[in-house]
CSV table of C-alpha atoms and ligand atoms in Angstrom, one decimal:
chain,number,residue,atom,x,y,z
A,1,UNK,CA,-66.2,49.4,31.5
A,2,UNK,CA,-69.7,48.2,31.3
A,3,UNK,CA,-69.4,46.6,34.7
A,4,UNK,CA,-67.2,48.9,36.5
A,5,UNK,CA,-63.9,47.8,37.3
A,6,UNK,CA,-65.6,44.5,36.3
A,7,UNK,CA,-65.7,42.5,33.0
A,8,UNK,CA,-63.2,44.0,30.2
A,9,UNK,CA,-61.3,41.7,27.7
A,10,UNK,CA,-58.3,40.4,29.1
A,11,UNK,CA,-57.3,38.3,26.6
A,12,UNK,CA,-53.9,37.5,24.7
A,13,UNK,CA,-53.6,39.7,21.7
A,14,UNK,CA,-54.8,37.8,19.0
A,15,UNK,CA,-58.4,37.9,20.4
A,16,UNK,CA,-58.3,41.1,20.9
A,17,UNK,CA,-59.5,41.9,17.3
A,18,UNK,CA,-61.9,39.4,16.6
A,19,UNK,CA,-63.9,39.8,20.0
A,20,UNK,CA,-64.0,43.5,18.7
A,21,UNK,CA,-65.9,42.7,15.2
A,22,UNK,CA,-67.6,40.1,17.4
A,23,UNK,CA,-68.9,42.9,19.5
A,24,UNK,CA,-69.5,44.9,16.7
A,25,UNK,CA,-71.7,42.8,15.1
A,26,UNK,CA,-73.8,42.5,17.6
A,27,UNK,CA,-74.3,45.7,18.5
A,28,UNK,CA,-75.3,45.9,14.2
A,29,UNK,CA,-77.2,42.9,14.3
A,30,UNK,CA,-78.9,41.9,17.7
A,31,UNK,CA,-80.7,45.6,17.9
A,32,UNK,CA,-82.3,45.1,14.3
A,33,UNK,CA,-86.3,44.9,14.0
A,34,UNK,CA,-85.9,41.7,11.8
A,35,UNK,CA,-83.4,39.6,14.4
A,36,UNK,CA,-86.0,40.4,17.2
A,37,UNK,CA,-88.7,39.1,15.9
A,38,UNK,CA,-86.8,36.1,14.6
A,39,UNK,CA,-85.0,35.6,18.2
A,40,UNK,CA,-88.7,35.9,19.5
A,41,UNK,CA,-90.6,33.6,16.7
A,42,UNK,CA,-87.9,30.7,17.8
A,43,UNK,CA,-88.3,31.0,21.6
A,44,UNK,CA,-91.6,30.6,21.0
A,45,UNK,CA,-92.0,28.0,18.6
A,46,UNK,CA,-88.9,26.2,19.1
A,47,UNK,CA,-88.7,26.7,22.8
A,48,UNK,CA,-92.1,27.2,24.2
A,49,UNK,CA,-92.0,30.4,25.7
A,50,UNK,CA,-93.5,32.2,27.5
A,51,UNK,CA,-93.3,29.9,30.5
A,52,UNK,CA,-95.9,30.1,33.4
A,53,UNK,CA,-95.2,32.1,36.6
A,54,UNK,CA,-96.2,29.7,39.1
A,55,UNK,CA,-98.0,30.6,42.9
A,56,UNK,CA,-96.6,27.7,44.8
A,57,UNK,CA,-99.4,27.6,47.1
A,58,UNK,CA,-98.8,24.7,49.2
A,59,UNK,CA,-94.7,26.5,49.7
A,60,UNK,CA,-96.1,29.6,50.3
A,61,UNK,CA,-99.0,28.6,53.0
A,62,UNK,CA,-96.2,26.2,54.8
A,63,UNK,CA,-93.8,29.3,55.2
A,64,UNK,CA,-96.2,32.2,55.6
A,65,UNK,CA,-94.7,34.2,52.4
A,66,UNK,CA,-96.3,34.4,48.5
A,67,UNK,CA,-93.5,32.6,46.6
A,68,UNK,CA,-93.9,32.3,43.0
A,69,UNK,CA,-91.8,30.4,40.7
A,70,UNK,CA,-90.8,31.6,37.1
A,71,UNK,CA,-91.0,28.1,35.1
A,72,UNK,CA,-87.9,27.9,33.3
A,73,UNK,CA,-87.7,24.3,33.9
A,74,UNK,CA,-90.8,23.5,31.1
A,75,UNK,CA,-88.3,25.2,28.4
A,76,UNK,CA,-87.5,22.6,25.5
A,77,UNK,CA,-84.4,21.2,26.9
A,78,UNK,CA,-85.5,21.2,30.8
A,79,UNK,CA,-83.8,24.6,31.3
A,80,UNK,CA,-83.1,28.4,30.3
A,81,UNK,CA,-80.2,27.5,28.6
A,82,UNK,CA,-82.0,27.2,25.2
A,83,UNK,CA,-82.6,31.1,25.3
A,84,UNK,CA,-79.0,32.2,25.1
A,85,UNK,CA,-78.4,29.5,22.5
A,86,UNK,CA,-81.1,30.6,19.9
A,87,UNK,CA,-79.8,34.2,20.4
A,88,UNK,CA,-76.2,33.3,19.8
A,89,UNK,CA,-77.1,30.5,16.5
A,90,UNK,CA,-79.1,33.1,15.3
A,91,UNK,CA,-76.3,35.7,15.4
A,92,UNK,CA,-73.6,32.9,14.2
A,93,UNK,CA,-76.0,32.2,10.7
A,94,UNK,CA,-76.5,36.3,10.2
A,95,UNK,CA,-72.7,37.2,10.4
A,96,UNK,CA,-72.3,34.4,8.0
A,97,UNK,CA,-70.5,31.9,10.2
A,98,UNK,CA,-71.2,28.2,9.7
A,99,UNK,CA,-69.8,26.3,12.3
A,100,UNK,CA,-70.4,26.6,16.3
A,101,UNK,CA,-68.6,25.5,19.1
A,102,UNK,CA,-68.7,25.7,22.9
A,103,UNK,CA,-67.7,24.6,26.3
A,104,UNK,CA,-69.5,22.1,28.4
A,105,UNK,CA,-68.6,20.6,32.0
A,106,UNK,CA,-72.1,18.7,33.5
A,107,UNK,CA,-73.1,19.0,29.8
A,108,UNK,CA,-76.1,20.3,29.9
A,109,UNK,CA,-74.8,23.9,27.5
A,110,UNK,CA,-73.1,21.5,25.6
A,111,UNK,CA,-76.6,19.8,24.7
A,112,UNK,CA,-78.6,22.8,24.4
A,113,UNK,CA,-75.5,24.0,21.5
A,114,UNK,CA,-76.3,20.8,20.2
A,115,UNK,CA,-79.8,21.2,19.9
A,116,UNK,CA,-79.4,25.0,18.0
A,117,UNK,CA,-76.7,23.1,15.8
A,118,UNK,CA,-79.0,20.6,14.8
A,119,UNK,CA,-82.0,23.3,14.3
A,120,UNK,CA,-79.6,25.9,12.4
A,121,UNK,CA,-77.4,22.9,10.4
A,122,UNK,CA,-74.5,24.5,11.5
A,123,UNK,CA,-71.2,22.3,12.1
A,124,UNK,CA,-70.8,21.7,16.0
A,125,UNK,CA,-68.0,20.6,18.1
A,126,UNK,CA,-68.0,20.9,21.7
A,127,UNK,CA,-65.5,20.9,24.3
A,128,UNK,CA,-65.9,18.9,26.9
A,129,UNK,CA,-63.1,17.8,30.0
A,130,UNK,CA,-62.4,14.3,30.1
A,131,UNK,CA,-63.0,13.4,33.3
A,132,UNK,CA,-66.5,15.1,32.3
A,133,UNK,CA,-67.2,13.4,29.3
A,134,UNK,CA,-66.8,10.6,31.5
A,135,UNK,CA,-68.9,10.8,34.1
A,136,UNK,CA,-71.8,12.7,32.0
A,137,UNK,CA,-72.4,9.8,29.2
A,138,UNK,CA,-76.0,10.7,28.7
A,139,UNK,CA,-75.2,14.0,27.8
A,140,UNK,CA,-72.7,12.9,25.5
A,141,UNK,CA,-74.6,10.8,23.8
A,142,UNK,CA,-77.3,13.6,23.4
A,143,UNK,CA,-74.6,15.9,21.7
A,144,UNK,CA,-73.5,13.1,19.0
A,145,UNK,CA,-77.2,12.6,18.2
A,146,UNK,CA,-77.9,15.5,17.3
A,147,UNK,CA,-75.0,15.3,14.8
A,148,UNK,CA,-72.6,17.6,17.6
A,149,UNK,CA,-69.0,16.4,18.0
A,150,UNK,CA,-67.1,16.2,21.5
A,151,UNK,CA,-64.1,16.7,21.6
A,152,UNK,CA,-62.4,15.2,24.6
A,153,UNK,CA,-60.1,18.1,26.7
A,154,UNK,CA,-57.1,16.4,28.4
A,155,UNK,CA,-55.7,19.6,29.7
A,156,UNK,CA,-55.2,20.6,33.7
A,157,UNK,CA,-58.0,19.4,35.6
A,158,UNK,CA,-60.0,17.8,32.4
A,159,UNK,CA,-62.9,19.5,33.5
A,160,UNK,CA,-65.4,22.8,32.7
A,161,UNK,CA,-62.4,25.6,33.3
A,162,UNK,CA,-60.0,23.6,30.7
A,163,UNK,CA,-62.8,23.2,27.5
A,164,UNK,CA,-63.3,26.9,28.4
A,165,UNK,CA,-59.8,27.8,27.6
A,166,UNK,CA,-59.6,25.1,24.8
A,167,UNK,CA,-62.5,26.9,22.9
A,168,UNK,CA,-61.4,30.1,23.4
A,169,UNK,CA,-58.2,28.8,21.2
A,170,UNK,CA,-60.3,27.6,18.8
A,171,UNK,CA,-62.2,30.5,18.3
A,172,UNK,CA,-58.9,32.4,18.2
A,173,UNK,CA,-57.7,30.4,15.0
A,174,UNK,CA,-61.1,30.1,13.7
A,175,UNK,CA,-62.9,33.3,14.0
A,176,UNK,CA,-64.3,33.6,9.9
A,177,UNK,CA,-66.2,30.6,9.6
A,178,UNK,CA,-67.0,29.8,13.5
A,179,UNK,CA,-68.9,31.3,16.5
A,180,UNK,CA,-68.3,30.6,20.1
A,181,UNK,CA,-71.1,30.2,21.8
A,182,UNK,CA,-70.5,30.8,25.6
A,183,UNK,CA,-72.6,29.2,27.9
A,184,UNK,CA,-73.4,31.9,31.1
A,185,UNK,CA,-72.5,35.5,31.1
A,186,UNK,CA,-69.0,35.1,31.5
A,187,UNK,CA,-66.1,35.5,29.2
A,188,UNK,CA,-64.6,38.3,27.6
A,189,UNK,CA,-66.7,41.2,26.6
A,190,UNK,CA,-69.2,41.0,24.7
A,191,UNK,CA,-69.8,37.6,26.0
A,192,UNK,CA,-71.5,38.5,29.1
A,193,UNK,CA,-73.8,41.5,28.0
A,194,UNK,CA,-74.7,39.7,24.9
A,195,UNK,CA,-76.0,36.6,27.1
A,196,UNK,CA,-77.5,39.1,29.9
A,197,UNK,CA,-79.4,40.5,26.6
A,198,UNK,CA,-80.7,37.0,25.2
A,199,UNK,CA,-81.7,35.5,28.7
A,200,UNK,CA,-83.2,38.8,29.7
A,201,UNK,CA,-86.6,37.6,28.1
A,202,UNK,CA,-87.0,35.8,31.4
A,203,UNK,CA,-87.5,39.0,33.8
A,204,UNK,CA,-89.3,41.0,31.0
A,205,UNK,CA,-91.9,37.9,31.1
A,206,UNK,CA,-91.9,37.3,34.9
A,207,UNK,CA,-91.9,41.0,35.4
A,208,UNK,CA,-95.1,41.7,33.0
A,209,UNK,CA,-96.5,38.4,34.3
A,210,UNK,CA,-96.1,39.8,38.4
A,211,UNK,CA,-97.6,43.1,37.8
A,212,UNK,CA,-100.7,41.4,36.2
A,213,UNK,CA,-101.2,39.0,38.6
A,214,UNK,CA,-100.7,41.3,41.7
A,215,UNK,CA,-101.0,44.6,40.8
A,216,UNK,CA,-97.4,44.9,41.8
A,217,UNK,CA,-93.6,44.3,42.1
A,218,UNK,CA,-92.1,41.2,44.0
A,219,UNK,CA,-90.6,42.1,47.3
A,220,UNK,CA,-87.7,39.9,46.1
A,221,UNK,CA,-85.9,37.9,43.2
A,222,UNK,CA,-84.2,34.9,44.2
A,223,UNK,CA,-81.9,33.0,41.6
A,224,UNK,CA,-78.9,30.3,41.6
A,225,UNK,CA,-75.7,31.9,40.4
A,226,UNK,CA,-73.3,29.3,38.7
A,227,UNK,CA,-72.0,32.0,35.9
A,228,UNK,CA,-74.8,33.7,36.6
A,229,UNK,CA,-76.5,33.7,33.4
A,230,UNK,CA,-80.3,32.4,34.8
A,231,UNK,CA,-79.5,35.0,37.9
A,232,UNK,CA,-79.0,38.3,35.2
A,233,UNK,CA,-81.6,37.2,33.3
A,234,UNK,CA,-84.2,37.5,36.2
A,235,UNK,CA,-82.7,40.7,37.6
A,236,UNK,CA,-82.4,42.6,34.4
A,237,UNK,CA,-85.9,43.6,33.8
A,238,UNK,CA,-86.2,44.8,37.5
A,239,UNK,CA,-82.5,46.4,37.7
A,240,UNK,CA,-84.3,49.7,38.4
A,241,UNK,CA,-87.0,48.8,40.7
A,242,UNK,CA,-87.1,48.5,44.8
A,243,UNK,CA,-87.0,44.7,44.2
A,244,UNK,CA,-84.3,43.1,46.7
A,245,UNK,CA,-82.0,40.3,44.4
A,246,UNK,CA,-80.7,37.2,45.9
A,247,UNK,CA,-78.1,35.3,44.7
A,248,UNK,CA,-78.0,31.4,45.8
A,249,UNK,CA,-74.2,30.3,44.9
A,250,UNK,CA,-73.1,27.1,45.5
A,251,UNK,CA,-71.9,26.6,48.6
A,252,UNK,CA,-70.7,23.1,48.6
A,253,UNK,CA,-69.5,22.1,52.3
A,254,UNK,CA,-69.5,25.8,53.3
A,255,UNK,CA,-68.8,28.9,51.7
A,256,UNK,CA,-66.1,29.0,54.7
A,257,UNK,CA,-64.9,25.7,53.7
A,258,UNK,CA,-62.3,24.3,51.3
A,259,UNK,CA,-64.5,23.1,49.1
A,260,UNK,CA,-67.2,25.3,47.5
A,261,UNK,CA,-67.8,27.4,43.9
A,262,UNK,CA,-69.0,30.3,45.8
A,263,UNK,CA,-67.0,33.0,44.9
A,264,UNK,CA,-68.9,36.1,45.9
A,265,UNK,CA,-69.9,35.2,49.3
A,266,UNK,CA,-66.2,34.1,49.5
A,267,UNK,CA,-63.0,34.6,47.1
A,268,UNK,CA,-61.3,37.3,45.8
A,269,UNK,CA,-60.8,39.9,42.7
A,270,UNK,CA,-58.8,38.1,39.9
A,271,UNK,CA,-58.9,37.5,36.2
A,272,UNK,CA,-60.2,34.6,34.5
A,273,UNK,CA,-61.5,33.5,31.1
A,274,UNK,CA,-60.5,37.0,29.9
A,275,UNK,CA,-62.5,38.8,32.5
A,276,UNK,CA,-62.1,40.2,35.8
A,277,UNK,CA,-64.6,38.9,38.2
A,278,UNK,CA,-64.3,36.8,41.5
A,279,UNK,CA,-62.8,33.8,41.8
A,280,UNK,CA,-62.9,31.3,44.7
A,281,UNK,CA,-59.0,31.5,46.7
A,282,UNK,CA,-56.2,29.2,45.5
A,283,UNK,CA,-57.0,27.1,48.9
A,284,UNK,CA,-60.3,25.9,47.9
A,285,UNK,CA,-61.0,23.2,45.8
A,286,UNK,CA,-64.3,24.1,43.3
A,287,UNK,CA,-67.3,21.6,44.1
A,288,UNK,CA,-70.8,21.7,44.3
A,289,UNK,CA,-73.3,19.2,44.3
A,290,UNK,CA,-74.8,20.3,41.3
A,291,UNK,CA,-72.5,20.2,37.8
A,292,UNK,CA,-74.2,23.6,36.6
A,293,UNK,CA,-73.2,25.6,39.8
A,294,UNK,CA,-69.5,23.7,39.5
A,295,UNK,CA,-67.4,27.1,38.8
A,296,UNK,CA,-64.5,28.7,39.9
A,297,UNK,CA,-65.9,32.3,38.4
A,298,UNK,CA,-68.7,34.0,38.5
A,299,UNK,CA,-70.1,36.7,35.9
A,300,UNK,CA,-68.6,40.1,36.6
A,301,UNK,CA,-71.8,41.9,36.2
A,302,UNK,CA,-72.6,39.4,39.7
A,303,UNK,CA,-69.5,40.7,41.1
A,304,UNK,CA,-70.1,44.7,40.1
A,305,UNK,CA,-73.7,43.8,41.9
A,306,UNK,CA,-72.1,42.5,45.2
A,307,UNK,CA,-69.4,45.4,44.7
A,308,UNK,CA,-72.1,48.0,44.5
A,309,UNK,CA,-74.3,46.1,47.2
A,310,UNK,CA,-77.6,45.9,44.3
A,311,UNK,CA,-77.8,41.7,45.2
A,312,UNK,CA,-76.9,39.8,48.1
A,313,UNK,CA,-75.0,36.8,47.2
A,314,UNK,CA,-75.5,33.9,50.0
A,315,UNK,CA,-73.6,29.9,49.2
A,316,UNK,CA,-76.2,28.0,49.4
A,317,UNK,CA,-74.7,24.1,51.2
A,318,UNK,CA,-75.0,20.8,49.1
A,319,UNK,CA,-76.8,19.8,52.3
A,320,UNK,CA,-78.9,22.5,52.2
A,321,UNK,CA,-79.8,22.7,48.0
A,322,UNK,CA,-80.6,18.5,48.6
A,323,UNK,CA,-83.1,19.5,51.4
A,324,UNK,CA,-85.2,22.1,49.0
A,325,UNK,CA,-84.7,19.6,46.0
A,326,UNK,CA,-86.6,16.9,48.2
A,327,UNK,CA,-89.1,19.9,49.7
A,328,UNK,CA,-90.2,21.1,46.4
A,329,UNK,CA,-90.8,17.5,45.2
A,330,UNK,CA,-92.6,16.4,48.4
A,331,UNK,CA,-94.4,19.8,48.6
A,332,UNK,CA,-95.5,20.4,45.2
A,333,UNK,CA,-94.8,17.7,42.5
A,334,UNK,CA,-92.3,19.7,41.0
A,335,UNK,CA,-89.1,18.4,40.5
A,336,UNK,CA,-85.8,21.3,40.2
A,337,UNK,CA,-82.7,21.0,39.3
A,338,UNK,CA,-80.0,20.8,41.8
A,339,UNK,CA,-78.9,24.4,40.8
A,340,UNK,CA,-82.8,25.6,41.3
A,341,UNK,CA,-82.5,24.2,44.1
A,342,UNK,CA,-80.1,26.9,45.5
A,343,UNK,CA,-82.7,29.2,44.8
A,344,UNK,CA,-85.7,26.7,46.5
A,345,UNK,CA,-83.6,27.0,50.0
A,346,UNK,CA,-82.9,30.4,49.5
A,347,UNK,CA,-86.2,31.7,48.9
A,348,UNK,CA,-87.3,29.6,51.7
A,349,UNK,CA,-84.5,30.9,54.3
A,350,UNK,CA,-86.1,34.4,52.8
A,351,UNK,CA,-90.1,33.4,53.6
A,352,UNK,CA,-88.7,31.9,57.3
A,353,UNK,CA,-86.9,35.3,58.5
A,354,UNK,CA,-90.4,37.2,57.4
A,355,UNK,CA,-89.1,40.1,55.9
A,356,UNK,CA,-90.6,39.9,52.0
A,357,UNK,CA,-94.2,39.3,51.9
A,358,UNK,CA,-93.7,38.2,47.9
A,359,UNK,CA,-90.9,36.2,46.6
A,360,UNK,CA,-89.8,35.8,43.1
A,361,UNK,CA,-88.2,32.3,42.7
A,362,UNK,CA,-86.1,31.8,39.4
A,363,UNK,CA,-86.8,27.9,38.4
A,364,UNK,CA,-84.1,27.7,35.9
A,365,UNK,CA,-84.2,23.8,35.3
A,366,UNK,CA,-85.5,20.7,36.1
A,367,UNK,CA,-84.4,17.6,37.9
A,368,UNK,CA,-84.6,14.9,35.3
A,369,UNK,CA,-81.0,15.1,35.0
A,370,UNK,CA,-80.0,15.0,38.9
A,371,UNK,CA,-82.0,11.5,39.4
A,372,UNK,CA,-78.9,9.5,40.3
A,373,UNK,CA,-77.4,12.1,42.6
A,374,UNK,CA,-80.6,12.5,44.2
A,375,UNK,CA,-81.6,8.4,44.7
A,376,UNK,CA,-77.5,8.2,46.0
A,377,UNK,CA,-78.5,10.7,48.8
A,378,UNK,CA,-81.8,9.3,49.5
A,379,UNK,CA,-83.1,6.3,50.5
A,380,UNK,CA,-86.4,6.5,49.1
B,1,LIG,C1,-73.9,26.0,33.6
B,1,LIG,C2,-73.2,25.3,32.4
B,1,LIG,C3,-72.0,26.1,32.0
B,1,LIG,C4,-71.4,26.0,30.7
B,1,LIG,N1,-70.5,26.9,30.6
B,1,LIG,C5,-70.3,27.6,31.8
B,1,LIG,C6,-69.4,28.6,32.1
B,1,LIG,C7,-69.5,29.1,33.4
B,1,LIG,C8,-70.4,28.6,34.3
B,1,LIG,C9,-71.3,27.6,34.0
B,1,LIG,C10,-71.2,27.1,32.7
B,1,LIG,C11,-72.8,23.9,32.9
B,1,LIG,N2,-71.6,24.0,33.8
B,1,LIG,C12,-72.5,23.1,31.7
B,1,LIG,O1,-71.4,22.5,31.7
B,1,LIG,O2,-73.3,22.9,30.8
């Protein structure tokens, strides 16, 4: 398949079908002259691309390295989730589909399928874990403002691996009149290409935006890997250059530990959500400090990469992700998100050990969201 032994659609037989016209159409639509330039016209106008590469001078002078971060986090919406969801509501309205729906655990995809809802006046209903909806109120009221519905998942664990599997039925019994609208590259095919193709604008931009600025590549790309979607979206534009790729996962109390979402650096080949990938062992319980990185998967074009030795994948601690999170703000007056902030400590783990002179720092979001995680930690 498209990712090696990776990926594939292993998925009970009556998605087979529909995940093929699915694909189909994309490949019809997606590749058209007239899609591209409305994909591009709404990430523009909608979502305020193209977003700054950013030399963070005071980072870079305090760790002896030129580290530059791509600004995802000034996207409408705080992050690069509103890339993938334009692509995919704009696909949803061409193949005639009028209703979206999609799965949502610290809520933030769940908000930005909201937003395209809202933008495309398509009927929306997200699934969202109980014990999520619960402890994310803000986001749930975002999603009802915009005129989404939630629908509360009671299943297993209540949480982002259960609304996965309750949309997937959805879209099973629904497929004429409704489009799922997967949140990372993961999934059954084509979910993860088709969101690798639709975040990709990100590396095209910071790629173009490097080579201007320096007259040259980045020694390395560093991004947070939650399902990977921010990560592939860097990468993709420099998949055939000497650039070194760095994958922060999140490594809760210790990629070694029993609690972590870090399954490249540690976990095993298995199937889930209709793909093969890697999956954290049955002995560890998921967690990471930050909702977005909070999963037991990964992308499988991530785990053909770590197969294939193209990124090195590293699990970043909670300890560690709260230290950039604070450096960054202290250091530069720019907030990340607690998933960027995977990235922050890895890039700056990177500059320490000397060995890239420039380092490409995936910002994928900022840290509005994480202000009463953050002010628990801190006494400030
Ligand atoms: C990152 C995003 C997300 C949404 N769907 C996902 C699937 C796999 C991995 C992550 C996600 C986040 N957890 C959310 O709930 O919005």
């Amino acid at each position: 398949g498209a990712f090696d032994e990776y990926g594939g659609r292993h998925v009970p037989e009556p998605l087979e079908e529909p995940l093929e016209r699915l694909a189909a159409a994309y490949d019809d639509v997606a590749t058209t002259e007239a899609f591209q330039t409305d994909f591009r016209d709404h990430l523009e106008e909608f979502a305020g691309r193209p977003t700054p590469l950013y030399y963070a001078a005071n980072l870079s002078d305090r760790y002896g390295a030129d580290i530059y971060l791509k600004r995802e986090d000034l996207l409408h919406g705080g992050a690069h989730k509103i890339n993938n969801v334009l692509g995919q509501a704009l696909l949803a309205e061409r193949t005639g589909r009028d209703r979206l729906i999609a799965e949502t655990g610290a809520g933030q995809h769940g908000v930005a399928t909201a937003m395209a809802g809202a933008l495309f006046d398509l009927e929306t209903e997200i699934y969202m874990g109980k014990k999520d909806v619960e402890r994310q109120e803000m986001n749930v009221f975002r999603m009802r403002l915009m005129g989404a519905e939630v629908n509360e998942v009671t299943r297993g664990d209540e949480g982002l691996a259960d609304a996965v599997d309750a949309a997937l039925e959805d879209f099973a019994e629904n497929v004429d009149d409704t489009h799922y609208l997967v949140g990372s590259v993961v999934g059954p095919d084509p979910f993860p290409r088709m969101v690798r193709d639709f975040q990709s604008v990100i590396g095209e931009e910071a790629r173009d935006q490097f080579l201007e600025r320096t007259g040259e590549l980045p020694d390395a790309a560093v991004a947070c890997v939650g399902g990977g979607s921010n990560a592939i979206g860097l990468f993709h534009a420099f998949r055939d250059d000497d650039v070194d790729f760095y994958g922060a996962e999140g490594g809760g109390e210790g990629a070694d530990s029993s609690k972590h979402a870090a399954p490249l650096a540690s976990g095993t080949d298995d199937v889930i959500h209709g793909m093969k990938t890697r999956v954290i062992d049955d002995d560890v319980d998921v967690h990471s400090v930050s909702a977005g990185l909070d999963y037991p998967g990964v992308g499988p074009e991530h785990a053909m990469f770590r197969a294939v030795g193209r990124c090195e994948y590293t699990g970043i601690t909670d300890d560690a992700a709260l230290a950039a999170f604070r450096e960054l703000s202290e250091t530069e007056g720019i907030i990340p998100a607690l998933e960027s902030s995977h990235a922050v400590a890895r890039a700056i783990q990177l500059a320490e050990e000397g060995d890239h002179e420039t380092i490409l720092v995936n910002l994928s979001g900022r840290g509005d969201k994480d202000m009463e995680t953050a002010a628990a930690k801190f006494d400030l």
